[in-house]
Amino acid sequence: DAGVTQSPTHLIKTRGQQVTLRCSPKSGHDTVSWYQQALGQGPQFIFQYYEEEERQRGNFPDRFSGHQFPNYSSELNVNALLLGDSALYLCASSKLAEGYNEQFFGPGTRLTVL
Amino acid sequence: AQRVTQPEKLLSVFKGAPVELKCNYSYSGSPELFWYVQYSRQRLQLLLRHISRESIKGFTADLNKGETSFHLKKPFAQEEDSAMYYCALSGIGANSKLTFGKGITLSVRP
C-alpha cells in the first residue's frame, strides 16, 4: 500500500486561473480531508468528504470546492486564484468506522501562484 | 473556537539533553490531542495521541486539562529526533477536523 497519494507534486499557476488537485486515500479508508499549509504555518483545515458529501468545512471562501468519487478518491478545486493561495496542499485520509481520529497524510501538492 | 498554541518556533539541544516541546490549547469541551512529526523530506505522520497513553520513540505527552496543555517530552534527545513537530487537536469522535499549531523545529546537535 502506497498510502495516501497526491498529484501533481508541484504546480505553477497565474492569478485568476483555476486549479484541480487530486488525492487517493490509503487503502481501506473512506474519508478524505484537505488542509492548506502556508509557509511557516501549521496545516489549516479546508474541508472533509465522506460518502461523496462535504461533512465539515473550515474558514475558506467558496472559491475552494471539492469532490469525492465512489472509489473514495477526491479532488480539490480552487477558482480565481490569488497570490495568497500559494501553499502546500495536504490530503489526509481516515476510516470513519475506526471510531477514533487517526488521519494519514499524503506528501502534498506545492501550488505557486504568480 | 478551537485553537492550538506552540509558543516557540525553534528548540536546539545537544544529544542526550532533555526535550520539552510546549503546547497549549483552547477548546470548549473534551478534545483529542495529538503530536504529529515531519522528518526532513518525509510526510506528516502521527507521533502520539493522548488517548493511547503510549510512549513512542521515547516521547511522552500528558494531557493537563487544568492548564490546557499537552507538552511533549523526551528525557534524552537523539540526533534522529531532529524534525518539525506539530501539536493538534480535534473534537471527540471519528474524523473530526484537526486544528494544528504553527509547529516547532527541534534541532538535536551531536
Tab-separated table of C-alpha atoms in Angstrom, chain A residues 1-113:
chain	number	residue	atom	x	y	z
A	1	ASP	CA	0.000	0.000	0.000
A	2	ALA	CA	1.463	3.310	-1.130
A	3	GLY	CA	-0.524	5.152	1.474
A	4	VAL	CA	-2.136	8.462	0.583
A	5	THR	CA	-1.043	9.709	-2.822
A	6	GLN	CA	-1.443	13.190	-4.296
A	7	SER	CA	-0.952	14.660	-7.737
A	8	PRO	CA	0.647	16.686	-9.076
A	9	THR	CA	3.683	17.210	-6.861
A	10	HIS	CA	4.206	20.803	-7.928
A	11	LEU	CA	2.075	23.275	-9.841
A	12	ILE	CA	2.594	26.832	-11.037
A	13	LYS	CA	-0.401	28.979	-11.964
A	14	THR	CA	-1.095	32.660	-12.520
A	15	ARG	CA	-3.606	34.849	-10.737
A	16	GLY	CA	-7.191	34.313	-11.838
A	17	GLN	CA	-6.635	30.787	-13.099
A	18	GLN	CA	-8.297	27.665	-11.770
A	19	VAL	CA	-6.546	24.572	-10.386
A	20	THR	CA	-7.523	20.986	-9.565
A	21	LEU	CA	-5.563	18.862	-7.113
A	22	ARG	CA	-6.087	15.127	-6.699
A	23	CYS	CA	-5.859	12.691	-3.815
A	24	SER	CA	-6.147	8.925	-3.481
A	25	PRO	CA	-6.732	7.724	0.078
A	26	LYS	CA	-4.962	4.918	1.869
A	27	SER	CA	-6.411	1.507	1.062
A	28	GLY	CA	-9.478	0.804	3.197
A	29	HIS	CA	-10.084	4.449	4.076
A	30	ASP	CA	-13.353	6.181	3.223
A	31	THR	CA	-12.887	9.770	4.424
A	32	VAL	CA	-10.715	12.463	2.877
A	33	SER	CA	-9.757	15.791	4.443
A	34	TRP	CA	-7.901	18.664	2.780
A	35	TYR	CA	-5.553	21.092	4.505
A	36	GLN	CA	-3.681	24.199	3.358
A	37	GLN	CA	-0.217	24.789	4.793
A	38	ALA	CA	1.250	28.227	4.180
A	39	LEU	CA	4.969	28.736	4.667
A	40	GLY	CA	5.906	28.720	8.339
A	41	GLN	CA	2.412	27.769	9.465
A	42	GLY	CA	0.684	24.615	10.561
A	43	PRO	CA	-1.837	22.916	8.289
A	44	GLN	CA	-5.229	24.615	8.189
A	45	PHE	CA	-8.395	22.573	7.634
A	46	ILE	CA	-10.259	23.288	4.388
A	47	PHE	CA	-12.965	20.609	4.270
A	48	GLN	CA	-13.695	16.918	4.652
A	49	TYR	CA	-15.547	14.452	2.422
A	50	TYR	CA	-17.327	11.246	3.326
A	51	GLU	CA	-19.778	9.267	1.182
A	52	GLU	CA	-19.251	11.804	-1.593
A	53	GLU	CA	-20.551	14.670	0.531
A	54	GLU	CA	-18.856	17.551	2.318
A	55	ARG	CA	-19.174	16.840	6.071
A	56	GLN	CA	-17.218	19.680	7.598
A	57	ARG	CA	-15.791	22.906	6.265
A	58	GLY	CA	-13.166	25.278	7.597
A	59	ASN	CA	-12.983	29.030	7.170
A	60	PHE	CA	-12.269	29.111	3.443
A	61	PRO	CA	-14.170	31.014	0.725
A	62	ASP	CA	-16.429	29.373	-1.826
A	63	ARG	CA	-13.591	29.570	-4.354
A	64	PHE	CA	-12.431	26.388	-2.680
A	65	SER	CA	-14.584	23.407	-3.608
A	66	GLY	CA	-14.166	19.696	-3.662
A	67	HIS	CA	-15.499	16.394	-4.743
A	68	GLN	CA	-15.281	12.790	-3.656
A	69	PHE	CA	-15.727	9.924	-6.075
A	70	PRO	CA	-17.281	6.477	-5.480
A	71	ASN	CA	-13.787	4.974	-5.161
A	72	TYR	CA	-13.157	7.450	-2.273
A	73	SER	CA	-10.598	9.499	-4.187
A	74	SER	CA	-11.029	13.242	-4.014
A	75	GLU	CA	-10.348	16.495	-5.828
A	76	LEU	CA	-9.768	19.989	-4.518
A	77	ASN	CA	-10.647	22.823	-6.884
A	78	VAL	CA	-9.639	26.428	-6.414
A	79	ASN	CA	-11.098	29.110	-8.696
A	80	ALA	CA	-9.906	32.655	-9.336
A	81	LEU	CA	-6.501	32.009	-7.819
A	82	LEU	CA	-4.915	34.683	-5.635
A	83	LEU	CA	-1.263	35.129	-4.736
A	84	GLY	CA	-2.215	34.173	-1.173
A	85	ASP	CA	-3.336	30.741	-2.333
A	86	SER	CA	0.311	29.771	-2.773
A	87	ALA	CA	0.841	26.985	-0.264
A	88	LEU	CA	1.335	23.271	0.273
A	89	TYR	CA	-1.987	21.454	-0.015
A	90	LEU	CA	-2.231	18.301	2.045
A	91	CYS	CA	-4.707	15.499	1.745
A	92	ALA	CA	-5.390	13.186	4.680
A	93	SER	CA	-7.457	10.008	4.787
A	94	SER	CA	-9.099	8.117	7.615
A	95	LYS	CA	-11.695	5.440	8.226
A	96	LEU	CA	-14.926	6.506	9.845
A	97	ALA	CA	-15.706	3.102	11.338
A	98	GLU	CA	-12.413	3.085	13.240
A	99	GLY	CA	-14.087	5.195	15.906
A	100	TYR	CA	-11.043	7.342	16.526
A	101	ASN	CA	-9.473	10.112	14.592
A	102	GLU	CA	-6.180	8.975	13.071
A	103	GLN	CA	-5.580	10.770	9.813
A	104	PHE	CA	-2.856	9.677	7.392
A	105	PHE	CA	-1.315	12.424	5.299
A	106	GLY	CA	-0.132	12.500	1.724
A	107	PRO	CA	3.095	14.179	0.578
A	108	GLY	CA	1.248	17.295	-0.536
A	109	THR	CA	0.978	19.392	-3.696
A	110	ARG	CA	3.032	22.581	-3.771
A	111	LEU	CA	0.994	25.305	-5.507
A	112	THR	CA	2.694	28.522	-6.575
A	113	VAL	CA	0.538	31.379	-7.838
